[in-house]
Amino acid sequence: MSASIRPEFAGELEKYGAKGVSACFNCGNCTAVCGLSTSGAPFPRKLIRAVQLGLTDRIAESPEPWLCYYCGECSDTCPRQADPGETMMALRRYLTARYDATGISRLFYTSKAFEIGSLLFVAFLVGLCFHLFHGPVIAYRMALNVFAPVKVMEILDLVLLVLLSTVLLLNASRMFRLVMGDPGQYPKLSLAARQEAGNITIRGVPVRYF
């Protein structure tokens, strides 16, 4: 299976917080100290090399960025101060932005102006809602359920629930499709394997393996 290469990717990842990718010369020290590394999965060295080569599709299909504990041992012992731990966190931010179809995550991670502006905008909206929909102002005792009418708050909560749940499910679906990759990459199951799996597969993988 062919893999697309984007040599400029390491520079793009710096916007998400990865500052030392170019300093890494793949000595393997991070893999030696990482408790998650195995002989078949040199973690996190393999992913850092994929970043340097710009193998973005392979990175998108890898669950490894989400396994990192961010304990910091690899960064503490790196002889080049390449900070591989922060590279793993930057990959999480990049992948989160890639899963997010709205593009909001990418702006939050890469633009301070957008982040601050969004917080101010939300604060403005909250203040505006209180100004327009608040109930009687009672100054001599606490009466939050009067100032912020329960019915209005329930409706706003339900609107937020539906909106955020929809976005979350869509992003989770995009994450699943990216991590699973092309269904054609998996070998065809034998008749015995299909029978054992009950002939039920998702993107070429028997359900029971999920």
Short mmCIF file of N, CA and C in Angstrom, two decimals, residues 35-191:
data_model
loop_
_atom_site.label_atom_id
_atom_site.label_comp_id
_atom_site.label_asym_id
_atom_site.label_seq_id
_atom_site.Cartn_x
_atom_site.Cartn_y
_atom_site.Cartn_z
N GLY A 35 8.11 2.69 28.88
CA GLY A 35 7.51 1.45 29.31
C GLY A 35 6.50 0.88 28.34
N LEU A 36 6.04 1.70 27.39
CA LEU A 36 5.06 1.23 26.41
C LEU A 36 5.72 0.59 25.19
N SER A 37 7.02 0.75 25.06
CA SER A 37 7.72 0.25 23.88
C SER A 37 7.90 -1.27 23.96
N THR A 38 7.76 -1.91 22.81
CA THR A 38 8.00 -3.35 22.70
C THR A 38 8.93 -3.59 21.52
N SER A 39 9.39 -4.84 21.38
CA SER A 39 10.29 -5.15 20.28
C SER A 39 9.62 -4.95 18.93
N GLY A 40 8.31 -5.13 18.88
CA GLY A 40 7.58 -4.97 17.62
C GLY A 40 7.04 -3.57 17.41
N ALA A 41 7.05 -2.76 18.46
CA ALA A 41 6.50 -1.39 18.36
C ALA A 41 7.43 -0.43 19.09
N PRO A 42 8.44 0.10 18.39
CA PRO A 42 9.39 1.04 19.02
C PRO A 42 8.74 2.38 19.31
N PHE A 43 8.19 2.52 20.48
CA PHE A 43 7.40 3.68 20.87
C PHE A 43 8.26 4.61 21.74
N PRO A 44 8.29 5.92 21.52
CA PRO A 44 7.60 6.69 20.47
C PRO A 44 8.46 6.95 19.23
N ARG A 45 9.60 6.28 19.14
CA ARG A 45 10.55 6.56 18.05
C ARG A 45 9.90 6.42 16.67
N LYS A 46 9.07 5.39 16.49
CA LYS A 46 8.47 5.13 15.18
C LYS A 46 7.60 6.31 14.74
N LEU A 47 6.82 6.86 15.67
CA LEU A 47 5.95 7.98 15.31
C LEU A 47 6.75 9.24 15.02
N ILE A 48 7.80 9.47 15.79
CA ILE A 48 8.63 10.66 15.56
C ILE A 48 9.28 10.58 14.18
N ARG A 49 9.71 9.39 13.81
CA ARG A 49 10.28 9.21 12.47
C ARG A 49 9.22 9.45 11.40
N ALA A 50 8.00 9.01 11.67
CA ALA A 50 6.91 9.24 10.72
C ALA A 50 6.63 10.73 10.55
N VAL A 51 6.78 11.48 11.65
CA VAL A 51 6.61 12.94 11.58
C VAL A 51 7.69 13.55 10.70
N GLN A 52 8.93 13.12 10.92
CA GLN A 52 10.04 13.67 10.13
C GLN A 52 9.88 13.38 8.65
N LEU A 53 9.34 12.22 8.32
CA LEU A 53 9.15 11.84 6.92
C LEU A 53 7.86 12.42 6.34
N GLY A 54 6.97 12.91 7.22
CA GLY A 54 5.71 13.46 6.73
C GLY A 54 4.70 12.41 6.34
N LEU A 55 4.70 11.27 7.04
CA LEU A 55 3.75 10.19 6.75
C LEU A 55 2.43 10.45 7.48
N THR A 56 1.70 11.45 7.03
CA THR A 56 0.52 11.89 7.76
C THR A 56 -0.60 10.85 7.77
N ASP A 57 -0.75 10.10 6.68
CA ASP A 57 -1.80 9.07 6.65
C ASP A 57 -1.49 7.97 7.65
N ARG A 58 -0.23 7.58 7.73
CA ARG A 58 0.16 6.55 8.68
C ARG A 58 -0.03 7.04 10.13
N ILE A 59 0.26 8.32 10.36
CA ILE A 59 0.06 8.89 11.69
C ILE A 59 -1.42 8.90 12.05
N ALA A 60 -2.26 9.26 11.07
CA ALA A 60 -3.70 9.32 11.32
C ALA A 60 -4.27 7.94 11.65
N GLU A 61 -3.67 6.90 11.11
CA GLU A 61 -4.15 5.53 11.36
C GLU A 61 -3.58 4.93 12.64
N SER A 62 -2.68 5.64 13.30
CA SER A 62 -2.03 5.08 14.48
C SER A 62 -2.74 5.49 15.77
N PRO A 63 -3.06 4.54 16.62
CA PRO A 63 -3.64 4.88 17.93
C PRO A 63 -2.58 5.26 18.96
N GLU A 64 -1.30 5.18 18.59
CA GLU A 64 -0.22 5.34 19.56
C GLU A 64 -0.18 6.70 20.24
N PRO A 65 -0.49 7.82 19.56
CA PRO A 65 -0.45 9.10 20.28
C PRO A 65 -1.36 9.12 21.50
N TRP A 66 -2.42 8.32 21.47
CA TRP A 66 -3.39 8.31 22.58
C TRP A 66 -2.97 7.36 23.69
N LEU A 67 -1.90 6.59 23.47
CA LEU A 67 -1.42 5.67 24.51
C LEU A 67 -0.40 6.33 25.43
N CYS A 68 0.23 7.40 24.98
CA CYS A 68 1.30 8.05 25.73
C CYS A 68 0.78 8.62 27.05
N TYR A 69 1.49 8.34 28.15
CA TYR A 69 1.12 8.86 29.47
C TYR A 69 1.61 10.28 29.68
N TYR A 70 2.52 10.72 28.83
CA TYR A 70 3.19 12.02 28.99
C TYR A 70 3.89 12.09 30.35
N CYS A 71 4.57 10.98 30.69
CA CYS A 71 5.30 10.93 31.96
C CYS A 71 6.55 11.80 31.91
N GLY A 72 7.09 12.04 30.72
CA GLY A 72 8.23 12.93 30.56
C GLY A 72 9.59 12.27 30.60
N GLU A 73 9.63 10.94 30.82
CA GLU A 73 10.94 10.27 30.91
C GLU A 73 11.72 10.38 29.61
N CYS A 74 11.03 10.24 28.47
CA CYS A 74 11.74 10.32 27.18
C CYS A 74 12.33 11.71 26.97
N SER A 75 11.59 12.74 27.36
CA SER A 75 12.09 14.10 27.20
C SER A 75 13.24 14.39 28.16
N ASP A 76 13.14 13.85 29.39
CA ASP A 76 14.20 14.09 30.38
C ASP A 76 15.52 13.45 29.98
N THR A 77 15.46 12.34 29.27
CA THR A 77 16.68 11.60 28.95
C THR A 77 17.13 11.79 27.50
N CYS A 78 16.43 12.62 26.73
CA CYS A 78 16.79 12.83 25.33
C CYS A 78 18.12 13.59 25.23
N PRO A 79 19.13 13.03 24.56
CA PRO A 79 20.44 13.70 24.48
C PRO A 79 20.43 14.93 23.58
N ARG A 80 19.38 15.09 22.79
CA ARG A 80 19.29 16.21 21.87
C ARG A 80 18.26 17.26 22.30
N GLN A 81 17.66 17.05 23.48
CA GLN A 81 16.59 17.94 23.95
C GLN A 81 15.50 18.13 22.89
N ALA A 82 15.17 17.03 22.23
CA ALA A 82 14.15 17.09 21.18
C ALA A 82 12.73 17.05 21.74
N ASP A 83 12.61 16.77 23.04
CA ASP A 83 11.31 16.75 23.73
C ASP A 83 10.30 15.85 23.03
N PRO A 84 10.58 14.55 22.93
CA PRO A 84 9.64 13.65 22.26
C PRO A 84 8.28 13.57 22.95
N GLY A 85 8.24 13.77 24.26
CA GLY A 85 6.96 13.75 24.96
C GLY A 85 6.03 14.84 24.46
N GLU A 86 6.58 16.04 24.27
CA GLU A 86 5.76 17.14 23.77
C GLU A 86 5.37 16.91 22.32
N THR A 87 6.21 16.22 21.56
CA THR A 87 5.84 15.87 20.19
C THR A 87 4.61 14.97 20.17
N MET A 88 4.55 14.03 21.13
CA MET A 88 3.37 13.16 21.21
C MET A 88 2.12 13.97 21.54
N MET A 89 2.27 14.96 22.43
CA MET A 89 1.12 15.81 22.76
C MET A 89 0.72 16.66 21.56
N ALA A 90 1.70 17.14 20.82
CA ALA A 90 1.41 17.92 19.61
C ALA A 90 0.67 17.07 18.58
N LEU A 91 1.05 15.80 18.51
CA LEU A 91 0.33 14.90 17.60
C LEU A 91 -1.12 14.72 18.02
N ARG A 92 -1.36 14.67 19.31
CA ARG A 92 -2.75 14.58 19.78
C ARG A 92 -3.54 15.81 19.35
N ARG A 93 -2.93 16.98 19.51
CA ARG A 93 -3.64 18.20 19.11
C ARG A 93 -3.89 18.21 17.61
N TYR A 94 -2.87 17.82 16.85
CA TYR A 94 -3.03 17.78 15.39
C TYR A 94 -4.14 16.82 14.98
N LEU A 95 -4.14 15.63 15.58
CA LEU A 95 -5.15 14.63 15.23
C LEU A 95 -6.54 15.08 15.67
N THR A 96 -6.64 15.70 16.84
CA THR A 96 -7.93 16.23 17.28
C THR A 96 -8.46 17.24 16.27
N ALA A 97 -7.57 18.10 15.78
CA ALA A 97 -7.97 19.08 14.78
C ALA A 97 -8.37 18.40 13.48
N ARG A 98 -7.69 17.31 13.15
CA ARG A 98 -8.02 16.60 11.91
C ARG A 98 -9.35 15.87 12.02
N TYR A 99 -9.66 15.36 13.21
CA TYR A 99 -10.95 14.69 13.40
C TYR A 99 -12.10 15.70 13.38
N ASP A 100 -11.84 16.93 13.78
CA ASP A 100 -12.88 17.94 13.95
C ASP A 100 -13.25 18.55 12.60
N ALA A 101 -14.43 18.22 12.11
CA ALA A 101 -14.88 18.72 10.81
C ALA A 101 -15.19 20.21 10.84
N THR A 102 -15.43 20.76 12.03
CA THR A 102 -15.79 22.19 12.12
C THR A 102 -14.58 23.10 11.93
N GLY A 103 -13.37 22.59 12.19
CA GLY A 103 -12.17 23.42 12.08
C GLY A 103 -11.90 24.26 13.31
N ILE A 104 -12.78 24.20 14.30
CA ILE A 104 -12.63 25.03 15.50
C ILE A 104 -11.42 24.58 16.32
N SER A 105 -11.22 23.27 16.43
CA SER A 105 -10.08 22.77 17.21
C SER A 105 -8.76 23.27 16.66
N ARG A 106 -8.63 23.23 15.33
CA ARG A 106 -7.38 23.69 14.71
C ARG A 106 -7.13 25.16 15.04
N LEU A 107 -8.16 25.98 14.99
CA LEU A 107 -7.99 27.40 15.31
C LEU A 107 -7.64 27.60 16.78
N PHE A 108 -8.24 26.81 17.65
CA PHE A 108 -7.94 26.92 19.08
C PHE A 108 -6.48 26.60 19.36
N TYR A 109 -5.96 25.57 18.68
CA TYR A 109 -4.59 25.13 18.93
C TYR A 109 -3.54 26.00 18.26
N THR A 110 -3.89 26.65 17.17
CA THR A 110 -2.87 27.36 16.38
C THR A 110 -2.99 28.87 16.41
N SER A 111 -4.06 29.41 17.00
CA SER A 111 -4.26 30.86 16.99
C SER A 111 -4.63 31.36 18.37
N LYS A 112 -3.71 32.10 19.01
CA LYS A 112 -4.00 32.70 20.32
C LYS A 112 -5.12 33.72 20.20
N ALA A 113 -5.11 34.47 19.09
CA ALA A 113 -6.14 35.50 18.89
C ALA A 113 -7.52 34.87 18.84
N PHE A 114 -7.65 33.73 18.15
CA PHE A 114 -8.94 33.05 18.07
C PHE A 114 -9.35 32.52 19.44
N GLU A 115 -8.38 31.96 20.18
CA GLU A 115 -8.68 31.40 21.50
C GLU A 115 -9.22 32.49 22.45
N ILE A 116 -8.50 33.60 22.51
CA ILE A 116 -8.92 34.70 23.39
C ILE A 116 -10.23 35.31 22.90
N GLY A 117 -10.33 35.51 21.58
CA GLY A 117 -11.54 36.08 21.01
C GLY A 117 -12.75 35.20 21.27
N SER A 118 -12.58 33.88 21.20
CA SER A 118 -13.69 32.96 21.46
C SER A 118 -14.17 33.06 22.90
N LEU A 119 -13.23 33.13 23.83
CA LEU A 119 -13.61 33.25 25.24
C LEU A 119 -14.37 34.54 25.49
N LEU A 120 -13.89 35.63 24.90
CA LEU A 120 -14.58 36.92 25.06
C LEU A 120 -15.96 36.88 24.41
N PHE A 121 -16.06 36.21 23.25
CA PHE A 121 -17.35 36.12 22.56
C PHE A 121 -18.36 35.32 23.38
N VAL A 122 -17.91 34.20 23.95
CA VAL A 122 -18.81 33.38 24.77
C VAL A 122 -19.24 34.17 26.02
N ALA A 123 -18.28 34.87 26.64
CA ALA A 123 -18.62 35.69 27.81
C ALA A 123 -19.65 36.75 27.43
N PHE A 124 -19.48 37.34 26.25
CA PHE A 124 -20.45 38.35 25.78
C PHE A 124 -21.83 37.73 25.59
N LEU A 125 -21.88 36.54 24.98
CA LEU A 125 -23.17 35.88 24.76
C LEU A 125 -23.86 35.55 26.08
N VAL A 126 -23.08 35.04 27.05
CA VAL A 126 -23.67 34.71 28.35
C VAL A 126 -24.23 35.96 29.01
N GLY A 127 -23.44 37.04 28.99
CA GLY A 127 -23.92 38.30 29.56
C GLY A 127 -25.15 38.82 28.85
N LEU A 128 -25.18 38.69 27.52
CA LEU A 128 -26.34 39.15 26.75
C LEU A 128 -27.58 38.34 27.08
N CYS A 129 -27.42 37.02 27.23
CA CYS A 129 -28.57 36.18 27.59
C CYS A 129 -29.11 36.54 28.96
N PHE A 130 -28.20 36.77 29.92
CA PHE A 130 -28.66 37.18 31.25
C PHE A 130 -29.40 38.51 31.17
N HIS A 131 -28.89 39.41 30.35
CA HIS A 131 -29.52 40.74 30.23
C HIS A 131 -30.91 40.65 29.62
N LEU A 132 -31.07 39.79 28.62
CA LEU A 132 -32.34 39.72 27.89
C LEU A 132 -33.38 38.84 28.57
N PHE A 133 -32.92 37.76 29.25
CA PHE A 133 -33.88 36.76 29.73
C PHE A 133 -33.95 36.64 31.25
N HIS A 134 -33.23 37.48 31.98
CA HIS A 134 -33.23 37.30 33.44
C HIS A 134 -34.59 37.65 34.03
N GLY A 135 -34.83 37.04 35.20
CA GLY A 135 -36.06 37.34 35.92
C GLY A 135 -35.85 38.52 36.85
N PRO A 136 -36.74 38.66 37.83
CA PRO A 136 -36.62 39.79 38.77
C PRO A 136 -35.30 39.75 39.54
N VAL A 137 -34.70 40.91 39.73
CA VAL A 137 -33.46 41.02 40.49
C VAL A 137 -33.82 41.21 41.96
N ILE A 138 -33.47 40.23 42.78
CA ILE A 138 -33.77 40.30 44.21
C ILE A 138 -32.46 40.54 44.94
N ALA A 139 -32.36 41.69 45.62
CA ALA A 139 -31.09 42.09 46.22
C ALA A 139 -30.95 41.67 47.68
N TYR A 140 -32.02 41.33 48.35
CA TYR A 140 -31.95 41.09 49.79
C TYR A 140 -31.78 39.61 50.14
N ARG A 141 -31.81 38.72 49.15
CA ARG A 141 -31.57 37.29 49.42
C ARG A 141 -31.12 36.60 48.14
N MET A 142 -30.55 35.40 48.29
CA MET A 142 -30.13 34.62 47.13
C MET A 142 -31.35 34.01 46.44
N ALA A 143 -31.47 34.22 45.15
CA ALA A 143 -32.60 33.67 44.41
C ALA A 143 -32.18 33.43 42.96
N LEU A 144 -31.20 32.54 42.79
CA LEU A 144 -30.68 32.29 41.45
C LEU A 144 -31.75 31.71 40.52
N ASN A 145 -32.66 30.89 41.09
CA ASN A 145 -33.69 30.29 40.25
C ASN A 145 -34.73 31.31 39.78
N VAL A 146 -34.70 32.48 40.39
CA VAL A 146 -35.59 33.57 39.94
C VAL A 146 -34.86 34.43 38.92
N PHE A 147 -33.61 34.75 39.21
CA PHE A 147 -32.83 35.58 38.29
C PHE A 147 -32.59 34.86 36.96
N ALA A 148 -32.27 33.56 37.04
CA ALA A 148 -32.09 32.74 35.84
C ALA A 148 -33.22 31.72 35.82
N PRO A 149 -34.32 32.02 35.14
CA PRO A 149 -35.50 31.14 35.15
C PRO A 149 -35.15 29.71 34.77
N VAL A 150 -35.68 28.77 35.55
CA VAL A 150 -35.36 27.36 35.37
C VAL A 150 -35.73 26.88 33.96
N LYS A 151 -36.87 27.31 33.46
CA LYS A 151 -37.33 26.84 32.15
C LYS A 151 -36.37 27.28 31.05
N VAL A 152 -35.91 28.52 31.14
CA VAL A 152 -34.97 29.03 30.13
C VAL A 152 -33.66 28.25 30.20
N MET A 153 -33.17 28.01 31.42
CA MET A 153 -31.90 27.29 31.57
C MET A 153 -32.02 25.85 31.06
N GLU A 154 -33.18 25.22 31.29
CA GLU A 154 -33.38 23.86 30.80
C GLU A 154 -33.34 23.81 29.27
N ILE A 155 -33.98 24.78 28.63
CA ILE A 155 -33.99 24.82 27.17
C ILE A 155 -32.58 25.04 26.63
N LEU A 156 -31.84 25.96 27.24
CA LEU A 156 -30.46 26.20 26.80
C LEU A 156 -29.59 24.97 27.01
N ASP A 157 -29.80 24.26 28.12
CA ASP A 157 -29.04 23.04 28.39
C ASP A 157 -29.33 21.98 27.33
N LEU A 158 -30.61 21.84 26.95
CA LEU A 158 -30.97 20.84 25.95
C LEU A 158 -30.39 21.19 24.58
N VAL A 159 -30.40 22.48 24.25
CA VAL A 159 -29.81 22.91 22.98
C VAL A 159 -28.32 22.59 22.95
N LEU A 160 -27.62 22.90 24.05
CA LEU A 160 -26.19 22.59 24.13
C LEU A 160 -25.94 21.09 24.08
N LEU A 161 -26.79 20.32 24.75
CA LEU A 161 -26.64 18.87 24.76
C LEU A 161 -26.72 18.31 23.34
N VAL A 162 -27.73 18.73 22.60
CA VAL A 162 -27.91 18.23 21.23
C VAL A 162 -26.76 18.67 20.34
N LEU A 163 -26.37 19.95 20.45
CA LEU A 163 -25.31 20.49 19.60
C LEU A 163 -23.97 19.79 19.87
N LEU A 164 -23.57 19.73 21.14
CA LEU A 164 -22.28 19.14 21.48
C LEU A 164 -22.25 17.64 21.23
N SER A 165 -23.36 16.95 21.49
CA SER A 165 -23.41 15.51 21.24
C SER A 165 -23.28 15.21 19.76
N THR A 166 -23.92 16.03 18.93
CA THR A 166 -23.83 15.84 17.48
C THR A 166 -22.40 16.01 17.00
N VAL A 167 -21.76 17.08 17.45
CA VAL A 167 -20.37 17.33 17.05
C VAL A 167 -19.45 16.22 17.55
N LEU A 168 -19.66 15.78 18.80
CA LEU A 168 -18.83 14.72 19.37
C LEU A 168 -18.96 13.43 18.59
N LEU A 169 -20.19 13.04 18.25
CA LEU A 169 -20.40 11.79 17.52
C LEU A 169 -19.83 11.87 16.10
N LEU A 170 -19.98 13.02 15.46
CA LEU A 170 -19.41 13.18 14.12
C LEU A 170 -17.89 13.08 14.16
N ASN A 171 -17.27 13.73 15.14
CA ASN A 171 -15.81 13.69 15.26
C ASN A 171 -15.33 12.29 15.63
N ALA A 172 -16.07 11.60 16.50
CA ALA A 172 -15.70 10.23 16.86
C ALA A 172 -15.79 9.32 15.63
N SER A 173 -16.78 9.57 14.78
CA SER A 173 -16.92 8.79 13.56
C SER A 173 -15.75 9.05 12.61
N ARG A 174 -15.34 10.31 12.49
CA ARG A 174 -14.18 10.64 11.65
C ARG A 174 -12.91 10.00 12.20
N MET A 175 -12.77 10.01 13.52
CA MET A 175 -11.60 9.39 14.15
C MET A 175 -11.57 7.89 13.85
N PHE A 176 -12.71 7.25 13.98
CA PHE A 176 -12.79 5.81 13.72
C PHE A 176 -12.40 5.49 12.29
N ARG A 177 -12.93 6.25 11.33
CA ARG A 177 -12.64 5.98 9.92
C ARG A 177 -11.16 6.21 9.61
N LEU A 178 -10.56 7.25 10.20
CA LEU A 178 -9.16 7.53 9.94
C LEU A 178 -8.25 6.47 10.56
N VAL A 179 -8.53 6.08 11.80
CA VAL A 179 -7.69 5.09 12.48
C VAL A 179 -7.78 3.73 11.80
N MET A 180 -8.98 3.37 11.34
CA MET A 180 -9.16 2.07 10.69
C MET A 180 -8.54 2.06 9.29
N GLY A 181 -8.45 3.24 8.65
CA GLY A 181 -7.83 3.30 7.34
C GLY A 181 -8.67 2.65 6.25
N ASP A 182 -8.02 2.32 5.17
CA ASP A 182 -8.67 1.72 4.02
C ASP A 182 -9.02 0.26 4.33
N PRO A 183 -10.31 -0.13 4.24
CA PRO A 183 -10.66 -1.53 4.51
C PRO A 183 -9.93 -2.51 3.61
N GLY A 184 -9.50 -2.05 2.44
CA GLY A 184 -8.82 -2.94 1.51
C GLY A 184 -7.43 -3.34 1.94
N GLN A 185 -6.90 -2.69 3.00
CA GLN A 185 -5.54 -3.02 3.44
C GLN A 185 -5.48 -4.34 4.20
N TYR A 186 -6.63 -4.83 4.68
CA TYR A 186 -6.63 -6.06 5.46
C TYR A 186 -6.81 -7.27 4.53
N PRO A 187 -6.11 -8.36 4.81
CA PRO A 187 -6.26 -9.55 3.97
C PRO A 187 -7.67 -10.12 4.09
N LYS A 188 -8.13 -10.73 3.03
CA LYS A 188 -9.45 -11.34 3.04
C LYS A 188 -9.48 -12.50 4.05
N LEU A 189 -10.56 -12.55 4.80
CA LEU A 189 -10.69 -13.62 5.79
C LEU A 189 -10.99 -14.94 5.09
N SER A 190 -10.41 -16.00 5.63
CA SER A 190 -10.71 -17.33 5.11
C SER A 190 -12.13 -17.71 5.50
N LEU A 191 -12.65 -18.75 4.87
CA LEU A 191 -14.00 -19.21 5.18
C LEU A 191 -14.12 -19.57 6.65
#
